Each structure stands twice: as structure tokens, then as C-alpha cells.
mmCIF file of C-alpha atoms in Angstrom:
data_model
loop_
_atom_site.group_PDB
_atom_site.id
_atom_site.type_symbol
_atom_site.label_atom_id
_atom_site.label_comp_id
_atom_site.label_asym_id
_atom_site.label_seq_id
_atom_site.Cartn_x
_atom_site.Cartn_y
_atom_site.Cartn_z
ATOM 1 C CA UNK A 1 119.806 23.999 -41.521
ATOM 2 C CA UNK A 2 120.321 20.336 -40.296
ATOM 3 C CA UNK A 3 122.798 21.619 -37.507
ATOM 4 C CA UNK A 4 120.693 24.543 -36.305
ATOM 5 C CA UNK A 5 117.698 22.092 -35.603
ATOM 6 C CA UNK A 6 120.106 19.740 -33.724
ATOM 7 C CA UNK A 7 120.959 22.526 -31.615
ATOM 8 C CA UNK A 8 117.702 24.048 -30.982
ATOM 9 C CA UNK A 9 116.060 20.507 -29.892
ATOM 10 C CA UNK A 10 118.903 19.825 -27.577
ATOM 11 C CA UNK A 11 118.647 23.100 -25.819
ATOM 12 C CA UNK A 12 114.913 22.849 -26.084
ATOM 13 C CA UNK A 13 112.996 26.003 -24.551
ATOM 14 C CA UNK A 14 113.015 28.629 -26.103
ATOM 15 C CA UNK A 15 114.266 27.575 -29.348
ATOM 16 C CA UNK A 16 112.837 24.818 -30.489
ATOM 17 C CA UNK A 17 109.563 26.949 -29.855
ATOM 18 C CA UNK A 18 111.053 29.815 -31.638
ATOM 19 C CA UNK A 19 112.354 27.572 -34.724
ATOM 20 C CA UNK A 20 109.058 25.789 -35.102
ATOM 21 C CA UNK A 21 107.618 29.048 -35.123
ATOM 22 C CA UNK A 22 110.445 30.090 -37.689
ATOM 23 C CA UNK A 23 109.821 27.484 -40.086
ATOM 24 C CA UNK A 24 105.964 27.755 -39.718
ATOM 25 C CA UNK A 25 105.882 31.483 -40.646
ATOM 26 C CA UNK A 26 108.055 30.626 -43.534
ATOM 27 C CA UNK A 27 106.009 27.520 -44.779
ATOM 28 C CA UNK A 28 102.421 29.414 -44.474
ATOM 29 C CA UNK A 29 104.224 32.388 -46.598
ATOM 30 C CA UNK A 30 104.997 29.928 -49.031
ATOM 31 C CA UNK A 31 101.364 27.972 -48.967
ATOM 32 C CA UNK A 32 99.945 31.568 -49.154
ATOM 33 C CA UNK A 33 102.215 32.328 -52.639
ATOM 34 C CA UNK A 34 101.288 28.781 -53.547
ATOM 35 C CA UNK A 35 97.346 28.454 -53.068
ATOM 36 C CA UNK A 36 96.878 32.007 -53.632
ATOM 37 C CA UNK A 37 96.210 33.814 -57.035
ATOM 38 C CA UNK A 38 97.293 37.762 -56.182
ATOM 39 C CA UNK A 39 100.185 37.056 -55.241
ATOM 40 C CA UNK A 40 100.094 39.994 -52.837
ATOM 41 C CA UNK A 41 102.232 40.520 -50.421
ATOM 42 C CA UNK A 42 100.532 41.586 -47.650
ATOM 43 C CA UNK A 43 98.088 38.574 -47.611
ATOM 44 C CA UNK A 44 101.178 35.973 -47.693
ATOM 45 C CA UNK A 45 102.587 37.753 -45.124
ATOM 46 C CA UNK A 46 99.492 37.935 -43.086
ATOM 47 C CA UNK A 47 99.368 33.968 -43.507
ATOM 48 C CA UNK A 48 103.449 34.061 -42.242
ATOM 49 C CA UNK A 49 102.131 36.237 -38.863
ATOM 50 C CA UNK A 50 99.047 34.146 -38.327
ATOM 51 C CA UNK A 51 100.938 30.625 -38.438
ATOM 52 C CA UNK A 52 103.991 32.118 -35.852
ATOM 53 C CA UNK A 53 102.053 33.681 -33.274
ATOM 54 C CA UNK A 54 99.746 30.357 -33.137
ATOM 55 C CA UNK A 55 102.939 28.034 -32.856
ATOM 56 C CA UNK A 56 104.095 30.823 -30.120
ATOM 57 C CA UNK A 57 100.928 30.327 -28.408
ATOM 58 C CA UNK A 58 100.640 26.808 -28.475
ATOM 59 C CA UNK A 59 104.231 26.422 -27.100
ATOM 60 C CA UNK A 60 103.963 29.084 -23.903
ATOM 61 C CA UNK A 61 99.786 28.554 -23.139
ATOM 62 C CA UNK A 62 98.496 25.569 -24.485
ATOM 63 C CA UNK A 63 97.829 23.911 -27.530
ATOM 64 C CA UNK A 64 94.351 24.860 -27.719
ATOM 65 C CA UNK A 65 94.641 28.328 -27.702
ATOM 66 C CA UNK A 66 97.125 27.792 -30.602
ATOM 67 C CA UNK A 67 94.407 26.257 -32.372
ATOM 68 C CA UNK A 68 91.637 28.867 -31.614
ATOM 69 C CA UNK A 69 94.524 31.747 -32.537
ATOM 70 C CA UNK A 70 94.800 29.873 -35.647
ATOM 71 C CA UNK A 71 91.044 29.846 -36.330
ATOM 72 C CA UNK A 72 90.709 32.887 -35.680
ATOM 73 C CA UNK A 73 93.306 34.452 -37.852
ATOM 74 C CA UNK A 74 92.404 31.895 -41.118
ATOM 75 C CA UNK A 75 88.970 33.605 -40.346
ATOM 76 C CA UNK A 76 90.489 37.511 -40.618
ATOM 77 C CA UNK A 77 92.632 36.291 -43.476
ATOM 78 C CA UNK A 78 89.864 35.185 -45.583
ATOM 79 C CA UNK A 79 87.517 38.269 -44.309
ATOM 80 C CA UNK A 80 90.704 40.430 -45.147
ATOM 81 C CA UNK A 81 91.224 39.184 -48.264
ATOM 82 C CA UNK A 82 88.108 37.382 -49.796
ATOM 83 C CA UNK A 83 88.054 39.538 -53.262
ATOM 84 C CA UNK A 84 91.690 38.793 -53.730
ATOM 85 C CA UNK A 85 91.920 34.782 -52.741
ATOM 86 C CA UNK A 86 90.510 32.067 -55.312
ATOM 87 C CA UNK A 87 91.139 29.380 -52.671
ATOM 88 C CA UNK A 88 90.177 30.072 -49.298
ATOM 89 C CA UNK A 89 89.595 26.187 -48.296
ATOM 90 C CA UNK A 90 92.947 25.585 -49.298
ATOM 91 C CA UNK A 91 94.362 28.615 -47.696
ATOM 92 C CA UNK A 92 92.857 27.031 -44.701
ATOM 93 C CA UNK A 93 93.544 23.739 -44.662
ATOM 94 C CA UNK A 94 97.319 24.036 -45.536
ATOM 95 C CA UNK A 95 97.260 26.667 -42.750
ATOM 96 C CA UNK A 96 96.100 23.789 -40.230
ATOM 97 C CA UNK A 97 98.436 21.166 -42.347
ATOM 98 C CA UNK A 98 101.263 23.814 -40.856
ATOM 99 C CA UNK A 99 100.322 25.019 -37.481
ATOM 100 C CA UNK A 100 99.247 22.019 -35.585
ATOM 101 C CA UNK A 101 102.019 19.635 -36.603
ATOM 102 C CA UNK A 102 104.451 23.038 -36.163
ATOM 103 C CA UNK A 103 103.080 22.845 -32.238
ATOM 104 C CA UNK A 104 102.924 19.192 -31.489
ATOM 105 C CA UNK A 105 106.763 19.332 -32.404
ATOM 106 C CA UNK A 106 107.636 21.523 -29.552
ATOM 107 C CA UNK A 107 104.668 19.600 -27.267
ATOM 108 C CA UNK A 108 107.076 16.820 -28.246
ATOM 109 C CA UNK A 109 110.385 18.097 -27.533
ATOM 110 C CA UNK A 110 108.728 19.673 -24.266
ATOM 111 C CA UNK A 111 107.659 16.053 -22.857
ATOM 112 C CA UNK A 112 109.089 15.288 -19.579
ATOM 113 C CA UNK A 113 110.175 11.723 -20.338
ATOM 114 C CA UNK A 114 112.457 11.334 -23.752
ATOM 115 C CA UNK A 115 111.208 14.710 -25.366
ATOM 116 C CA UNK A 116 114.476 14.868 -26.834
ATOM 117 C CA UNK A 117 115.179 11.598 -27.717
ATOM 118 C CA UNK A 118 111.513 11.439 -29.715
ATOM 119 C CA UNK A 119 112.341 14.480 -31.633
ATOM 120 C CA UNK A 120 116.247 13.271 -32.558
ATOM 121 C CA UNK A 121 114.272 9.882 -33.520
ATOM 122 C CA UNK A 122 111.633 11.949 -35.816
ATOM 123 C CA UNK A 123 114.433 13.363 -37.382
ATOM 124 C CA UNK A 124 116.823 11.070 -38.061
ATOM 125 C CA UNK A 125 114.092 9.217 -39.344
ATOM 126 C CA UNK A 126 112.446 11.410 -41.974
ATOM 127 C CA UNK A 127 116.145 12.517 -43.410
ATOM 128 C CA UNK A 128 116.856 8.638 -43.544
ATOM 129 C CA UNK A 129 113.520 7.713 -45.452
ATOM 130 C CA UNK A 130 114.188 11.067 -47.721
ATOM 131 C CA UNK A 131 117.718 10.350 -48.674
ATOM 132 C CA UNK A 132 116.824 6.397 -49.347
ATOM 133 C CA UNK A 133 114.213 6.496 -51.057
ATOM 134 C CA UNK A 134 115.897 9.105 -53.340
ATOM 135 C CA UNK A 135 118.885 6.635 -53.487
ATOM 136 C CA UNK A 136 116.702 4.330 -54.856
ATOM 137 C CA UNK A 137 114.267 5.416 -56.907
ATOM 138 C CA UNK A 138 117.157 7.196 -58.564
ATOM 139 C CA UNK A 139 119.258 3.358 -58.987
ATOM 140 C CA UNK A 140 116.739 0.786 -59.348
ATOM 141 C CA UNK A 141 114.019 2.974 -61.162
ATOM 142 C CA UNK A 142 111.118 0.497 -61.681
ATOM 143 C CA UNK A 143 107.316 1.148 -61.830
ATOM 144 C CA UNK A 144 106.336 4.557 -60.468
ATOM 145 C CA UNK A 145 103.873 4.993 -57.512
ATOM 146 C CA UNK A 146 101.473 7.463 -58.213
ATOM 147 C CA UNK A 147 102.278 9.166 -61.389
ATOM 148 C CA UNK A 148 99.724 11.344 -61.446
ATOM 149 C CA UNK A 149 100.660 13.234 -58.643
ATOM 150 C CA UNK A 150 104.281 12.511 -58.388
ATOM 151 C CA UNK A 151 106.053 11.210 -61.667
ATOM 152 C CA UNK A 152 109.596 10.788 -59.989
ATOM 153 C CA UNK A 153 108.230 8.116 -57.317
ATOM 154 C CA UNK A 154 108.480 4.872 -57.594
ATOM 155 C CA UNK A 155 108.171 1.461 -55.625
ATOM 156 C CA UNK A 156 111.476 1.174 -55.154
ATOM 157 C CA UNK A 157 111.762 4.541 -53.280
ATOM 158 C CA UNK A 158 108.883 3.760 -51.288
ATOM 159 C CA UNK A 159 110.469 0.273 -50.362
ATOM 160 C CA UNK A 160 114.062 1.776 -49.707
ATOM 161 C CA UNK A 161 112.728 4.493 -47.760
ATOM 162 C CA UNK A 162 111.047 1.777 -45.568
ATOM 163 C CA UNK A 163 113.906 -0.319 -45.466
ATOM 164 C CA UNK A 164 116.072 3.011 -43.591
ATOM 165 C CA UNK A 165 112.925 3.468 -41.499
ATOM 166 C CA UNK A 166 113.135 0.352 -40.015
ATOM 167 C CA UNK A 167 116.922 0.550 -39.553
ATOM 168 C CA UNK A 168 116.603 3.970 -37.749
ATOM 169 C CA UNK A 169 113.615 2.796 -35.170
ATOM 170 C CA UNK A 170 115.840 -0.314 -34.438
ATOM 171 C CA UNK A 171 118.490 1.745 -33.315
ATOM 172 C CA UNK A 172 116.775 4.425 -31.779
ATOM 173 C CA UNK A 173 115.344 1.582 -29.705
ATOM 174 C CA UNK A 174 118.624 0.558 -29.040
ATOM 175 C CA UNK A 175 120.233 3.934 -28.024
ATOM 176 C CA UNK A 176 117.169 4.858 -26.213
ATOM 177 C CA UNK A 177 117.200 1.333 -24.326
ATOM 178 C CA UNK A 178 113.279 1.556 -22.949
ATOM 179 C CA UNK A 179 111.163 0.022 -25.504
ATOM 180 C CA UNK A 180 110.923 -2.608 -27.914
ATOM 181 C CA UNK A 181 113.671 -2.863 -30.921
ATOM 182 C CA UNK A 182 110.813 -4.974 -33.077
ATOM 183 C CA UNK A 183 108.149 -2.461 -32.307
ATOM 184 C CA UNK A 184 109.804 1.011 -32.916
ATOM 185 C CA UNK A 185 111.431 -0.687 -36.520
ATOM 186 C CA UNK A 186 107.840 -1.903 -37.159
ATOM 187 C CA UNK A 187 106.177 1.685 -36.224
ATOM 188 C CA UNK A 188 109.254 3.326 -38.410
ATOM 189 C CA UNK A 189 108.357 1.380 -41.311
ATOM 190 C CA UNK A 190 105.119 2.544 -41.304
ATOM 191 C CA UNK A 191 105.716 5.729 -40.862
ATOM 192 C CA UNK A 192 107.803 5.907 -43.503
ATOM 193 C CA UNK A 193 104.685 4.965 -45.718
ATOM 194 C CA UNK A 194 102.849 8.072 -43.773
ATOM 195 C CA UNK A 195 105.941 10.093 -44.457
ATOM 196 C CA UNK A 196 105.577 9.346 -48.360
ATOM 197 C CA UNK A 197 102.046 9.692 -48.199
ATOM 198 C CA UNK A 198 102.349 13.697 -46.763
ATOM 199 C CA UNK A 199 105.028 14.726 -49.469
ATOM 200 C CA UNK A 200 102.379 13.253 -52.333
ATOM 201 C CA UNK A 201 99.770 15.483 -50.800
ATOM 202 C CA UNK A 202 102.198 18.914 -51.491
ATOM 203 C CA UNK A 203 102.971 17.589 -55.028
ATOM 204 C CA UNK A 204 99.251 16.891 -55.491
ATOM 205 C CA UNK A 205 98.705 20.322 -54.314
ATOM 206 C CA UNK A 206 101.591 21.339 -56.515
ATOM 207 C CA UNK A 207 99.814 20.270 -59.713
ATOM 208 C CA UNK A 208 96.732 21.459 -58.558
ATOM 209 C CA UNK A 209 98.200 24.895 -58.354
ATOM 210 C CA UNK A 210 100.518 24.363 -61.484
ATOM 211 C CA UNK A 211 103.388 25.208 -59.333
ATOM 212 C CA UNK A 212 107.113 23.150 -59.594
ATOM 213 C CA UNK A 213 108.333 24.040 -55.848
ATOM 214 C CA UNK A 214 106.835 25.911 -52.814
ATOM 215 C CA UNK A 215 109.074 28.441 -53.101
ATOM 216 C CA UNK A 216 113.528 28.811 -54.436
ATOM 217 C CA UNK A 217 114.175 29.303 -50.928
ATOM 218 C CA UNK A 218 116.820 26.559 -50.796
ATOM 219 C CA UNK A 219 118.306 26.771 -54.178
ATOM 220 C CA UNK A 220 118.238 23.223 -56.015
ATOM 221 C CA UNK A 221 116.012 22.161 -53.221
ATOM 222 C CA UNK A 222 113.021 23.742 -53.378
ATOM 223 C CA UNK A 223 111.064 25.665 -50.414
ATOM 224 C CA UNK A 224 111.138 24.630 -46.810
ATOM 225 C CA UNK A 225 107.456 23.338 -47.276
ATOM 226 C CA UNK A 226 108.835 20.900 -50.112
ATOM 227 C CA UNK A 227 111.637 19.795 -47.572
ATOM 228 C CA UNK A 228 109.314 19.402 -44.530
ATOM 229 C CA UNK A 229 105.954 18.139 -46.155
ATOM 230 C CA UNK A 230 106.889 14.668 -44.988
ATOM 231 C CA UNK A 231 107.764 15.809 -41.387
ATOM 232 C CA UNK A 232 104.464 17.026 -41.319
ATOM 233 C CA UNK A 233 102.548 14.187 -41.509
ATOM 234 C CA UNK A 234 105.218 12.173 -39.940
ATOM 235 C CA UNK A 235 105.124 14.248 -36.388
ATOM 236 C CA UNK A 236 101.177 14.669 -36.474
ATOM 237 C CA UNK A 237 100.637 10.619 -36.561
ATOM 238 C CA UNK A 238 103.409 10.542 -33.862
ATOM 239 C CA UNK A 239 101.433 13.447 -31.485
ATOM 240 C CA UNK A 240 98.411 11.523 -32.132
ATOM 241 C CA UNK A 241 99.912 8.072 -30.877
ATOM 242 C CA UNK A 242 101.802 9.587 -27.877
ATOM 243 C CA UNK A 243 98.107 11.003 -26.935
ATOM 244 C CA UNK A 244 96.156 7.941 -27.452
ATOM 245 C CA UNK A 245 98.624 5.628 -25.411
ATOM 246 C CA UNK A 246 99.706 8.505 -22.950
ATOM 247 C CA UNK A 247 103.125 8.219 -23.715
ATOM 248 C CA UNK A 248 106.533 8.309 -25.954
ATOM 249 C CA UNK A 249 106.317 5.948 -28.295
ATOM 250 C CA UNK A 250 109.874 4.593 -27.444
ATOM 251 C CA UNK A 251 108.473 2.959 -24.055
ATOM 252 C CA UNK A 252 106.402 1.249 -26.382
ATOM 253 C CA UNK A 253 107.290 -2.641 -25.007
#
């Protein structure tokens, strides 16, 4: 998976557009399957349709009409299939969760000045914070961080995922050579914290739900939702600093 997402980012248009799209069908199937009561398969794959052809729309017209395509079709899903789904609010709002961070990905990579380089940075970033704060929560163990929601998390997780955060900006800073080393390791860090904070909102929806993964799509892993709930939130707070400052945030100085 990791090498096909390299590839489609550095090639950009169409395929980063058409693997966003990809992974967004896939992740509302599996929202629908977890949210949903019938289990029935049209309705998840309803969800699946609805979620692509917004990302599609987003990426080729504008991000708007992604959005409107995507109220629109939560709209006909829960019209279509109000007997059947117990949670229409949370059919919606984990459709939303999906599509909009699914399209401010490709509005990303499709920025004229360091699209790519953001979107390698993004990356590189989230797999480091994964992979250390696994690493440590799994050696040091300690006192865990929100045990309601997620029993396997602890502060020591949170902190090593932090700690690889900050390492990845500062490089990316110094690859990229146009902004400020301090500032993209201090605006990594903290995104790591946002990155935590979006995979706590799946488990809490998880447990909500009474489900243990979104899906055995990636065996021993889980579904692609459980592997991308952190690049969620991770790429939305990114889209909505690049549009409040009017820029990448690697010419941050």
C-alpha cells in the first residue's frame, strides 16, 4: 500500500485523485458496516458510491461541489434507507469525517508551490508518529491516556509519537529548504497530538458501535479506516492552515 501512494502523489493527476477516491469509497463502506445495524449491502455500498464520486468531484470541479454532492447523497442515503439505519447522524458525520479530508488531500497534492513535498511531509509524518508511538507504548508501558476509549494508549506513545513528529518536520524543513526548521518540528509535534486525537475518535466510535476493527481488510491490521483515522484529522488541520495563511505550511518562516 505504502509504495502505491508514493507513486500516485509523485505522478499526481490523475491518481492521487483516483486513490483518494479509492480509499474513500473503501473507508465509507466500512463506516457504513460499522455505524449501520442491517448490515445490508446495498446501503454500504451506496455510502462507498456517494463518498467516490464526491472526492471525484472535488478533485476535477471544485471542492464545493464535492461538498454539495456529498450532501446531497448523505441526504438520498438516509431517505433510501431510513427504516433500515439506527444511526443516521453518524452515518453522516463519518461520511463528512471521510470525504472532505479525502479532497483536501488531492487540493494538497494539486497546489502549485510544494504540493508534493506537503503530501510526502503528511505522510512520512503520520507513519512516523504511528510506528513510535506503537514502539513505545509497547516498551515503556506507563499510565494509559484515555482508557475509556482506547485501553492500549498510553503517555508514553503519545510522547514518542511526538518526539518522531518533531524529527520528521525538522527534516522536511531541511529537505524542503523554504521555511523554518523550529517551526515545521513545532507544527509536527502538534500535529502529532491532532493525529492521536483523530484515531481516539474511531476507537470511541468503535466502542460505541461494539465493533474491534473497521473492517479485516488488512489482515492483522485492521480496515483502511483504522489505518487512516489519524491521517484524517492530520490532513484536515493541515487544509485548514494552508487556507487561513494562503499558503504551504513549509514556507512557514
Amino acid at each position: 500500500m505504502i509504495p502505491v501512494a508514493l507513486a500516485a502523489v509523485w505522478y499526481g493527476a490523475p491518481w492521487t485523485s483516483g486513490l483518494a477516491a479509492l480509499a474513500a469509497a473503501i473507508m465509507a463502506w466500512e463506516w457504513g458496516r460499522l455505524v449501520g445495524r442491517s448490515r445490508r449491502l446495498v446501503d454500504d455500498l451506496l455510502l462507498a458510491v456517494i463518498a467516490a464520486l464526491s472526492v471525484v468531484a472535488g478533485a476535477y470541479a471544485a471542492a464545493w461541489l464535492g461538498l454539495v454532492l456529498a450532501a446531497l447523497g448523505i441526504a438520498l442515503q438516509h431517505r433510501l434507507g431510513r427504516d433500515r439505519n439506527a444511526a443516521p447522524l453518524w452515518t453522516a458525520f463519518g461520511l463528512v469525517w471521510i470525504i472532505v479530508p479525502c479532497i483536501g488531500f488531492v487540493w494538497l497534492r494539486d497546489a502549485p508551490a510544494h504540493g508534493a513535498a506537503t503530501v510526502y511531509w503528511l505522510l512520512a509524518l503520520v507513519w512516523a508518529i504511528d510506528t513510535a508511538a506503537y514502539a513505545a507504548g509497547r516498551t515503556l508501558g506507563g499510565p494509559k491516556l484515555a482508557p475509556r476509549i482506547s485501553p492500549k494508549k498510553t503517555w508514553a506513545g503519545l510522547l514518542g509519537g511526538v518526539l518522531a513528529a518533531v524529527i520528521i518536520g525538522a527534516i522536511a524543513a531541511l529537505v524542503v529548504g523554504t521555511g523554518s526548521v523550529g517551526q515545521l518540528a513545532l507544527l509536527s509535534g502538534v500535529l502529532a497530538i491532532v493525529e492521536q486525537i483523530g484515531d481516539m475518535a474511531e476507537s470511541f466510535a468503535k466502542r460505541r458501535f461494539g465493533a474491534k476493527d473497521s473492517s479485516n481488510l488488512i489482515p492483522g491490521h485492521g480496515g483502511l479506516l483504522d489505518r487512516l483515522d489519524g491521517m484524517l484529522a492530520v490532513v484536515l488541520a493541515v487544509v485548514i492552515l494552508s487556507l487561513v495563511t494562503g499558503g504551504s505550511v513549509l514556507t512557514w518562516r
